[in-house]
JSON list of C-alpha atoms and ligand atoms in Angstrom, two decimals:
[
{"chain": "L", "resi": 15, "resn": "UNK", "atom": "CA", "xyz": [-96.00, 143.68, 76.63]},
{"chain": "L", "resi": 16, "resn": "UNK", "atom": "CA", "xyz": [-95.30, 140.07, 75.87]},
{"chain": "L", "resi": 17, "resn": "UNK", "atom": "CA", "xyz": [-97.64, 137.56, 77.39]},
{"chain": "L", "resi": 18, "resn": "UNK", "atom": "CA", "xyz": [-97.40, 134.48, 79.53]},
{"chain": "L", "resi": 19, "resn": "UNK", "atom": "CA", "xyz": [-97.20, 132.33, 76.43]},
{"chain": "L", "resi": 20, "resn": "UNK", "atom": "CA", "xyz": [-94.04, 134.14, 75.32]},
{"chain": "L", "resi": 21, "resn": "UNK", "atom": "CA", "xyz": [-92.52, 133.72, 78.76]},
{"chain": "L", "resi": 22, "resn": "UNK", "atom": "CA", "xyz": [-93.25, 130.02, 78.56]},
{"chain": "L", "resi": 23, "resn": "UNK", "atom": "CA", "xyz": [-91.69, 129.82, 75.11]},
{"chain": "L", "resi": 24, "resn": "UNK", "atom": "CA", "xyz": [-88.49, 131.49, 76.29]},
{"chain": "L", "resi": 25, "resn": "UNK", "atom": "CA", "xyz": [-88.31, 129.27, 79.34]},
{"chain": "L", "resi": 26, "resn": "UNK", "atom": "CA", "xyz": [-88.85, 126.12, 77.28]},
{"chain": "L", "resi": 27, "resn": "UNK", "atom": "CA", "xyz": [-86.19, 127.10, 74.73]},
{"chain": "L", "resi": 28, "resn": "UNK", "atom": "CA", "xyz": [-83.68, 127.72, 77.50]},
{"chain": "L", "resi": 29, "resn": "UNK", "atom": "CA", "xyz": [-84.34, 124.53, 79.37]},
{"chain": "L", "resi": 30, "resn": "UNK", "atom": "CA", "xyz": [-82.41, 121.31, 79.08]},
{"chain": "L", "resi": 31, "resn": "UNK", "atom": "CA", "xyz": [-84.33, 118.39, 77.70]},
{"chain": "L", "resi": 32, "resn": "UNK", "atom": "CA", "xyz": [-82.66, 115.88, 79.99]},
{"chain": "L", "resi": 33, "resn": "UNK", "atom": "CA", "xyz": [-81.61, 117.93, 82.92]},
{"chain": "L", "resi": 34, "resn": "UNK", "atom": "CA", "xyz": [-80.94, 115.42, 85.65]},
{"chain": "L", "resi": 35, "resn": "UNK", "atom": "CA", "xyz": [-77.52, 116.21, 87.14]},
{"chain": "L", "resi": 36, "resn": "UNK", "atom": "CA", "xyz": [-76.58, 118.07, 83.97]},
{"chain": "L", "resi": 37, "resn": "UNK", "atom": "CA", "xyz": [-75.56, 121.69, 83.49]},
{"chain": "L", "resi": 38, "resn": "UNK", "atom": "CA", "xyz": [-74.53, 123.89, 80.55]},
{"chain": "L", "resi": 39, "resn": "UNK", "atom": "CA", "xyz": [-71.59, 126.28, 80.50]},
{"chain": "L", "resi": 40, "resn": "UNK", "atom": "CA", "xyz": [-72.11, 129.40, 78.38]},
{"chain": "L", "resi": 41, "resn": "UNK", "atom": "CA", "xyz": [-69.53, 132.09, 77.58]},
{"chain": "L", "resi": 42, "resn": "UNK", "atom": "CA", "xyz": [-70.75, 135.51, 76.47]},
{"chain": "L", "resi": 43, "resn": "UNK", "atom": "CA", "xyz": [-69.22, 138.55, 74.80]},
{"chain": "L", "resi": 44, "resn": "UNK", "atom": "CA", "xyz": [-66.50, 136.94, 72.70]},
{"chain": "L", "resi": 45, "resn": "UNK", "atom": "CA", "xyz": [-64.68, 136.14, 70.62]},
{"chain": "L", "resi": 46, "resn": "UNK", "atom": "CA", "xyz": [-62.05, 137.66, 72.91]},
{"chain": "L", "resi": 47, "resn": "UNK", "atom": "CA", "xyz": [-58.30, 137.31, 73.40]},
{"chain": "L", "resi": 48, "resn": "UNK", "atom": "CA", "xyz": [-59.03, 134.79, 76.17]},
{"chain": "L", "resi": 49, "resn": "UNK", "atom": "CA", "xyz": [-60.81, 132.38, 73.87]},
{"chain": "L", "resi": 50, "resn": "UNK", "atom": "CA", "xyz": [-57.79, 130.19, 73.13]},
{"chain": "L", "resi": 51, "resn": "UNK", "atom": "CA", "xyz": [-57.10, 129.66, 76.81]},
{"chain": "L", "resi": 52, "resn": "UNK", "atom": "CA", "xyz": [-60.74, 128.85, 77.48]},
{"chain": "L", "resi": 53, "resn": "UNK", "atom": "CA", "xyz": [-60.71, 126.30, 74.64]},
{"chain": "L", "resi": 54, "resn": "UNK", "atom": "CA", "xyz": [-57.49, 124.76, 75.98]},
{"chain": "L", "resi": 55, "resn": "UNK", "atom": "CA", "xyz": [-59.04, 124.26, 79.41]},
{"chain": "L", "resi": 56, "resn": "UNK", "atom": "CA", "xyz": [-62.34, 122.91, 78.07]},
{"chain": "L", "resi": 57, "resn": "UNK", "atom": "CA", "xyz": [-60.43, 120.52, 75.85]},
{"chain": "L", "resi": 58, "resn": "UNK", "atom": "CA", "xyz": [-58.23, 119.32, 78.67]},
{"chain": "L", "resi": 59, "resn": "UNK", "atom": "CA", "xyz": [-61.25, 118.84, 80.95]},
{"chain": "L", "resi": 60, "resn": "UNK", "atom": "CA", "xyz": [-63.36, 117.29, 78.19]},
{"chain": "L", "resi": 61, "resn": "UNK", "atom": "CA", "xyz": [-66.21, 119.79, 78.52]},
{"chain": "L", "resi": 62, "resn": "UNK", "atom": "CA", "xyz": [-68.42, 121.21, 75.73]},
{"chain": "L", "resi": 63, "resn": "UNK", "atom": "CA", "xyz": [-69.83, 124.71, 76.02]},
{"chain": "L", "resi": 64, "resn": "UNK", "atom": "CA", "xyz": [-71.87, 127.31, 74.14]},
{"chain": "L", "resi": 65, "resn": "UNK", "atom": "CA", "xyz": [-70.29, 130.60, 73.07]},
{"chain": "L", "resi": 66, "resn": "UNK", "atom": "CA", "xyz": [-72.55, 133.60, 72.53]},
{"chain": "L", "resi": 67, "resn": "UNK", "atom": "CA", "xyz": [-70.60, 135.97, 70.35]},
{"chain": "L", "resi": 68, "resn": "UNK", "atom": "CA", "xyz": [-70.97, 139.63, 69.50]},
{"chain": "L", "resi": 69, "resn": "UNK", "atom": "CA", "xyz": [-70.82, 139.37, 65.73]},
{"chain": "L", "resi": 70, "resn": "UNK", "atom": "CA", "xyz": [-68.99, 142.70, 65.54]},
{"chain": "L", "resi": 71, "resn": "UNK", "atom": "CA", "xyz": [-65.96, 141.05, 67.17]},
{"chain": "L", "resi": 72, "resn": "UNK", "atom": "CA", "xyz": [-65.90, 138.07, 64.84]},
{"chain": "L", "resi": 73, "resn": "UNK", "atom": "CA", "xyz": [-63.35, 138.04, 62.03]},
{"chain": "L", "resi": 74, "resn": "UNK", "atom": "CA", "xyz": [-62.26, 135.24, 59.76]},
{"chain": "L", "resi": 75, "resn": "UNK", "atom": "CA", "xyz": [-58.96, 134.92, 61.64]},
{"chain": "L", "resi": 76, "resn": "UNK", "atom": "CA", "xyz": [-60.64, 134.12, 64.96]},
{"chain": "L", "resi": 77, "resn": "UNK", "atom": "CA", "xyz": [-60.43, 130.42, 65.92]},
{"chain": "L", "resi": 78, "resn": "UNK", "atom": "CA", "xyz": [-64.10, 129.73, 65.20]},
{"chain": "L", "resi": 79, "resn": "UNK", "atom": "CA", "xyz": [-63.20, 126.51, 63.41]},
{"chain": "L", "resi": 80, "resn": "UNK", "atom": "CA", "xyz": [-61.49, 125.16, 66.47]},
{"chain": "L", "resi": 81, "resn": "UNK", "atom": "CA", "xyz": [-64.62, 125.96, 68.50]},
{"chain": "L", "resi": 82, "resn": "UNK", "atom": "CA", "xyz": [-66.68, 123.71, 66.19]},
{"chain": "L", "resi": 83, "resn": "UNK", "atom": "CA", "xyz": [-63.98, 121.05, 65.80]},
{"chain": "L", "resi": 84, "resn": "UNK", "atom": "CA", "xyz": [-63.86, 120.61, 69.56]},
{"chain": "L", "resi": 85, "resn": "UNK", "atom": "CA", "xyz": [-67.60, 120.13, 69.81]},
{"chain": "L", "resi": 86, "resn": "UNK", "atom": "CA", "xyz": [-68.77, 123.49, 71.11]},
{"chain": "L", "resi": 87, "resn": "UNK", "atom": "CA", "xyz": [-71.62, 125.60, 69.77]},
{"chain": "L", "resi": 88, "resn": "UNK", "atom": "CA", "xyz": [-71.65, 129.21, 68.65]},
{"chain": "L", "resi": 89, "resn": "UNK", "atom": "CA", "xyz": [-74.75, 131.32, 69.23]},
{"chain": "L", "resi": 90, "resn": "UNK", "atom": "CA", "xyz": [-75.43, 134.98, 68.59]},
{"chain": "L", "resi": 91, "resn": "UNK", "atom": "CA", "xyz": [-75.23, 137.69, 71.25]},
{"chain": "L", "resi": 92, "resn": "UNK", "atom": "CA", "xyz": [-76.42, 140.35, 68.77]},
{"chain": "L", "resi": 93, "resn": "UNK", "atom": "CA", "xyz": [-74.20, 142.54, 66.64]},
{"chain": "L", "resi": 94, "resn": "UNK", "atom": "CA", "xyz": [-72.76, 145.13, 69.01]},
{"chain": "L", "resi": 95, "resn": "UNK", "atom": "CA", "xyz": [-74.20, 144.41, 72.46]},
{"chain": "L", "resi": 96, "resn": "UNK", "atom": "CA", "xyz": [-77.02, 146.94, 72.47]},
{"chain": "L", "resi": 97, "resn": "UNK", "atom": "CA", "xyz": [-79.86, 146.65, 74.96]},
{"chain": "L", "resi": 98, "resn": "UNK", "atom": "CA", "xyz": [-82.56, 145.41, 72.57]},
{"chain": "L", "resi": 99, "resn": "UNK", "atom": "CA", "xyz": [-85.41, 146.44, 74.87]},
{"chain": "L", "resi": 100, "resn": "UNK", "atom": "CA", "xyz": [-84.38, 150.06, 74.27]},
{"chain": "L", "resi": 101, "resn": "UNK", "atom": "CA", "xyz": [-84.38, 149.81, 70.47]},
{"chain": "L", "resi": 102, "resn": "UNK", "atom": "CA", "xyz": [-87.27, 150.05, 68.08]},
{"chain": "L", "resi": 103, "resn": "UNK", "atom": "CA", "xyz": [-88.22, 146.94, 66.13]},
{"chain": "L", "resi": 104, "resn": "UNK", "atom": "CA", "xyz": [-86.28, 147.87, 63.01]},
{"chain": "L", "resi": 105, "resn": "UNK", "atom": "CA", "xyz": [-83.05, 148.44, 64.92]},
{"chain": "L", "resi": 106, "resn": "UNK", "atom": "CA", "xyz": [-83.53, 145.28, 66.90]},
{"chain": "L", "resi": 107, "resn": "UNK", "atom": "CA", "xyz": [-84.02, 143.38, 63.67]},
{"chain": "L", "resi": 108, "resn": "UNK", "atom": "CA", "xyz": [-80.75, 144.76, 62.31]},
{"chain": "L", "resi": 109, "resn": "UNK", "atom": "CA", "xyz": [-78.84, 143.89, 65.50]},
{"chain": "L", "resi": 110, "resn": "UNK", "atom": "CA", "xyz": [-80.10, 140.34, 65.36]},
{"chain": "L", "resi": 111, "resn": "UNK", "atom": "CA", "xyz": [-80.18, 139.68, 61.60]},
{"chain": "L", "resi": 112, "resn": "UNK", "atom": "CA", "xyz": [-76.75, 141.23, 60.89]},
{"chain": "L", "resi": 113, "resn": "UNK", "atom": "CA", "xyz": [-75.24, 139.15, 63.68]},
{"chain": "L", "resi": 114, "resn": "UNK", "atom": "CA", "xyz": [-76.67, 135.93, 62.30]},
{"chain": "L", "resi": 115, "resn": "UNK", "atom": "CA", "xyz": [-75.68, 136.78, 58.75]},
{"chain": "L", "resi": 116, "resn": "UNK", "atom": "CA", "xyz": [-72.10, 137.55, 59.73]},
{"chain": "L", "resi": 117, "resn": "UNK", "atom": "CA", "xyz": [-71.61, 134.46, 61.89]},
{"chain": "L", "resi": 118, "resn": "UNK", "atom": "CA", "xyz": [-73.16, 132.22, 59.23]},
{"chain": "L", "resi": 119, "resn": "UNK", "atom": "CA", "xyz": [-71.14, 133.81, 56.45]},
{"chain": "L", "resi": 120, "resn": "UNK", "atom": "CA", "xyz": [-67.83, 133.31, 58.24]},
{"chain": "L", "resi": 121, "resn": "UNK", "atom": "CA", "xyz": [-68.49, 129.91, 59.76]},
{"chain": "L", "resi": 122, "resn": "UNK", "atom": "CA", "xyz": [-70.71, 128.53, 57.00]},
{"chain": "L", "resi": 123, "resn": "UNK", "atom": "CA", "xyz": [-72.91, 127.02, 59.65]},
{"chain": "L", "resi": 124, "resn": "UNK", "atom": "CA", "xyz": [-76.45, 127.78, 60.77]},
{"chain": "L", "resi": 125, "resn": "UNK", "atom": "CA", "xyz": [-76.93, 129.78, 63.99]},
{"chain": "L", "resi": 126, "resn": "UNK", "atom": "CA", "xyz": [-79.65, 128.26, 66.15]},
{"chain": "L", "resi": 127, "resn": "UNK", "atom": "CA", "xyz": [-79.31, 130.03, 69.48]},
{"chain": "L", "resi": 128, "resn": "UNK", "atom": "CA", "xyz": [-79.55, 133.62, 70.59]},
{"chain": "L", "resi": 129, "resn": "UNK", "atom": "CA", "xyz": [-78.84, 135.31, 73.89]},
{"chain": "L", "resi": 130, "resn": "UNK", "atom": "CA", "xyz": [-80.00, 138.92, 74.23]},
{"chain": "L", "resi": 131, "resn": "UNK", "atom": "CA", "xyz": [-77.36, 141.34, 75.57]},
{"chain": "L", "resi": 132, "resn": "UNK", "atom": "CA", "xyz": [-77.95, 142.07, 79.28]},
{"chain": "L", "resi": 133, "resn": "UNK", "atom": "CA", "xyz": [-80.72, 139.46, 79.15]},
{"chain": "L", "resi": 134, "resn": "UNK", "atom": "CA", "xyz": [-83.01, 142.26, 78.00]},
{"chain": "L", "resi": 135, "resn": "UNK", "atom": "CA", "xyz": [-85.76, 141.83, 75.42]},
{"chain": "L", "resi": 136, "resn": "UNK", "atom": "CA", "xyz": [-89.35, 142.78, 74.69]},
{"chain": "L", "resi": 137, "resn": "UNK", "atom": "CA", "xyz": [-92.26, 141.63, 72.53]},
{"chain": "L", "resi": 138, "resn": "UNK", "atom": "CA", "xyz": [-90.56, 142.80, 69.33]},
{"chain": "L", "resi": 139, "resn": "UNK", "atom": "CA", "xyz": [-87.52, 140.67, 70.13]},
{"chain": "L", "resi": 140, "resn": "UNK", "atom": "CA", "xyz": [-89.71, 137.62, 70.45]},
{"chain": "L", "resi": 141, "resn": "UNK", "atom": "CA", "xyz": [-91.43, 138.25, 67.13]},
{"chain": "L", "resi": 142, "resn": "UNK", "atom": "CA", "xyz": [-88.03, 138.68, 65.42]},
{"chain": "L", "resi": 143, "resn": "UNK", "atom": "CA", "xyz": [-86.52, 135.56, 66.99]},
{"chain": "L", "resi": 144, "resn": "UNK", "atom": "CA", "xyz": [-89.48, 133.45, 65.93]},
{"chain": "L", "resi": 145, "resn": "UNK", "atom": "CA", "xyz": [-89.33, 134.99, 62.48]},
{"chain": "L", "resi": 146, "resn": "UNK", "atom": "CA", "xyz": [-85.62, 134.15, 62.11]},
{"chain": "L", "resi": 147, "resn": "UNK", "atom": "CA", "xyz": [-86.07, 130.69, 63.62]},
{"chain": "L", "resi": 148, "resn": "UNK", "atom": "CA", "xyz": [-83.76, 131.42, 66.57]},
{"chain": "L", "resi": 149, "resn": "UNK", "atom": "CA", "xyz": [-84.09, 129.96, 70.04]},
{"chain": "L", "resi": 150, "resn": "UNK", "atom": "CA", "xyz": [-83.44, 132.29, 72.97]},
{"chain": "L", "resi": 151, "resn": "UNK", "atom": "CA", "xyz": [-81.17, 130.96, 75.69]},
{"chain": "L", "resi": 152, "resn": "UNK", "atom": "CA", "xyz": [-81.32, 132.69, 79.06]},
{"chain": "L", "resi": 153, "resn": "UNK", "atom": "CA", "xyz": [-79.56, 131.42, 82.20]},
{"chain": "L", "resi": 154, "resn": "UNK", "atom": "CA", "xyz": [-80.28, 130.27, 85.75]},
{"chain": "L", "resi": 155, "resn": "UNK", "atom": "CA", "xyz": [-76.90, 130.82, 87.37]},
{"chain": "L", "resi": 156, "resn": "UNK", "atom": "CA", "xyz": [-75.02, 134.10, 87.20]},
{"chain": "L", "resi": 157, "resn": "UNK", "atom": "CA", "xyz": [-71.32, 133.79, 87.96]},
{"chain": "L", "resi": 158, "resn": "UNK", "atom": "CA", "xyz": [-70.79, 137.56, 88.31]},
{"chain": "L", "resi": 159, "resn": "UNK", "atom": "CA", "xyz": [-67.38, 136.94, 86.77]},
{"chain": "L", "resi": 160, "resn": "UNK", "atom": "CA", "xyz": [-67.29, 140.50, 85.36]},
{"chain": "L", "resi": 161, "resn": "UNK", "atom": "CA", "xyz": [-67.53, 141.91, 88.89]},
{"chain": "L", "resi": 162, "resn": "UNK", "atom": "CA", "xyz": [-64.78, 139.72, 90.34]},
{"chain": "L", "resi": 163, "resn": "UNK", "atom": "CA", "xyz": [-61.65, 140.73, 88.50]},
{"chain": "L", "resi": 164, "resn": "UNK", "atom": "CA", "xyz": [-59.56, 140.66, 91.66]},
{"chain": "L", "resi": 165, "resn": "UNK", "atom": "CA", "xyz": [-61.56, 138.11, 93.60]},
{"chain": "L", "resi": 166, "resn": "UNK", "atom": "CA", "xyz": [-61.73, 135.26, 91.12]},
{"chain": "L", "resi": 167, "resn": "UNK", "atom": "CA", "xyz": [-62.38, 132.65, 93.83]},
{"chain": "L", "resi": 168, "resn": "UNK", "atom": "CA", "xyz": [-65.78, 134.23, 94.40]},
{"chain": "L", "resi": 169, "resn": "UNK", "atom": "CA", "xyz": [-66.80, 133.26, 90.87]},
{"chain": "L", "resi": 170, "resn": "UNK", "atom": "CA", "xyz": [-66.44, 129.58, 91.72]},
{"chain": "L", "resi": 171, "resn": "UNK", "atom": "CA", "xyz": [-68.59, 129.92, 94.85]},
{"chain": "L", "resi": 172, "resn": "UNK", "atom": "CA", "xyz": [-71.23, 131.97, 93.00]},
{"chain": "L", "resi": 173, "resn": "UNK", "atom": "CA", "xyz": [-71.75, 129.06, 90.65]},
{"chain": "L", "resi": 174, "resn": "UNK", "atom": "CA", "xyz": [-71.00, 125.90, 92.61]},
{"chain": "L", "resi": 175, "resn": "UNK", "atom": "CA", "xyz": [-73.10, 126.85, 95.63]},
{"chain": "L", "resi": 176, "resn": "UNK", "atom": "CA", "xyz": [-76.16, 127.49, 93.48]},
{"chain": "L", "resi": 177, "resn": "UNK", "atom": "CA", "xyz": [-76.24, 124.86, 90.75]},
{"chain": "L", "resi": 178, "resn": "UNK", "atom": "CA", "xyz": [-79.26, 122.64, 90.46]},
{"chain": "L", "resi": 179, "resn": "UNK", "atom": "CA", "xyz": [-80.31, 120.12, 87.81]},
{"chain": "L", "resi": 180, "resn": "UNK", "atom": "CA", "xyz": [-80.52, 121.69, 84.38]},
{"chain": "L", "resi": 181, "resn": "UNK", "atom": "CA", "xyz": [-78.75, 124.93, 85.22]},
{"chain": "L", "resi": 182, "resn": "UNK", "atom": "CA", "xyz": [-77.54, 127.10, 82.37]},
{"chain": "L", "resi": 183, "resn": "UNK", "atom": "CA", "xyz": [-74.51, 128.94, 83.72]},
{"chain": "L", "resi": 184, "resn": "UNK", "atom": "CA", "xyz": [-73.53, 132.43, 82.59]},
{"chain": "L", "resi": 185, "resn": "UNK", "atom": "CA", "xyz": [-69.80, 133.11, 82.18]},
{"chain": "L", "resi": 186, "resn": "UNK", "atom": "CA", "xyz": [-67.83, 135.54, 80.04]},
{"chain": "L", "resi": 187, "resn": "UNK", "atom": "CA", "xyz": [-64.63, 135.32, 78.01]},
{"chain": "L", "resi": 188, "resn": "UNK", "atom": "CA", "xyz": [-62.66, 137.17, 80.67]},
{"chain": "L", "resi": 189, "resn": "UNK", "atom": "CA", "xyz": [-59.18, 136.78, 82.17]},
{"chain": "L", "resi": 190, "resn": "UNK", "atom": "CA", "xyz": [-60.47, 136.06, 85.68]},
{"chain": "L", "resi": 191, "resn": "UNK", "atom": "CA", "xyz": [-62.84, 133.46, 84.25]},
{"chain": "L", "resi": 192, "resn": "UNK", "atom": "CA", "xyz": [-59.90, 131.69, 82.61]},
{"chain": "L", "resi": 193, "resn": "UNK", "atom": "CA", "xyz": [-58.09, 131.73, 85.94]},
{"chain": "L", "resi": 194, "resn": "UNK", "atom": "CA", "xyz": [-60.83, 129.89, 87.81]},
{"chain": "L", "resi": 195, "resn": "UNK", "atom": "CA", "xyz": [-62.23, 127.75, 84.99]},
{"chain": "L", "resi": 196, "resn": "UNK", "atom": "CA", "xyz": [-60.40, 124.50, 85.87]},
{"chain": "L", "resi": 197, "resn": "UNK", "atom": "CA", "xyz": [-61.44, 124.88, 89.50]},
{"chain": "L", "resi": 198, "resn": "UNK", "atom": "CA", "xyz": [-65.00, 125.73, 88.51]},
{"chain": "L", "resi": 199, "resn": "UNK", "atom": "CA", "xyz": [-65.30, 122.62, 86.33]},
{"chain": "L", "resi": 200, "resn": "UNK", "atom": "CA", "xyz": [-63.85, 120.44, 89.08]},
{"chain": "L", "resi": 201, "resn": "UNK", "atom": "CA", "xyz": [-66.18, 122.00, 91.67]},
{"chain": "L", "resi": 202, "resn": "UNK", "atom": "CA", "xyz": [-69.25, 121.32, 89.53]},
{"chain": "L", "resi": 203, "resn": "UNK", "atom": "CA", "xyz": [-68.18, 117.72, 88.95]},
{"chain": "L", "resi": 204, "resn": "UNK", "atom": "CA", "xyz": [-67.44, 117.26, 92.64]},
{"chain": "L", "resi": 205, "resn": "UNK", "atom": "CA", "xyz": [-71.14, 117.98, 93.27]},
{"chain": "L", "resi": 206, "resn": "UNK", "atom": "CA", "xyz": [-72.04, 115.14, 90.92]},
{"chain": "L", "resi": 207, "resn": "UNK", "atom": "CA", "xyz": [-72.97, 117.22, 87.87]},
{"chain": "L", "resi": 208, "resn": "UNK", "atom": "CA", "xyz": [-71.88, 116.64, 84.30]},
{"chain": "L", "resi": 209, "resn": "UNK", "atom": "CA", "xyz": [-71.77, 119.01, 81.35]},
{"chain": "L", "resi": 210, "resn": "UNK", "atom": "CA", "xyz": [-74.03, 118.93, 78.34]},
{"chain": "L", "resi": 211, "resn": "UNK", "atom": "CA", "xyz": [-75.27, 121.17, 75.53]},
{"chain": "L", "resi": 212, "resn": "UNK", "atom": "CA", "xyz": [-78.85, 122.21, 74.91]},
{"chain": "A", "resi": 6, "resn": "ZN", "atom": "ZN1", "xyz": [-73.05, 140.25, 77.03]}
]
């Protein structure tokens, strides 16, 4: 089992340096067909976000350049969304290393951040992340957007009612998330929060 020190490391990596009235939007599981719409909304609302991509879904034709040009960050969400805590160290290494290699090869830019699929990891994951110089990014606020396909309004409440200083907010590149994104951004700002990156 990983120790307290590892827990502290993960928490520190995931925390905002200057967190007063600031939050971070993160979008997992892309790049998906909803990416363009998400970028359009973020651009219109002048918000920067972090995208944690499954490297398997990334191809040269995806609008990764636009993501960078508009000031967002791309992190890794492993290669094919396996639960790392259920894999041996060698397989975990492949899931993480292949994902980094592919993203870096296509985008020609260094990957700094990693979010484990399902938020699951173990001591081997930590050793690998440190070895590859990657910072894990967990989250404080779960939007449950994947559970609210037909009740998109709920996603806004799940986030806005719970945000506190320094929250990292978990969203996904989903249709229902696109639907409520403008409202979500407005709701967060109405509570006096602004958006930042790590
Ligand atoms: Zn995921």
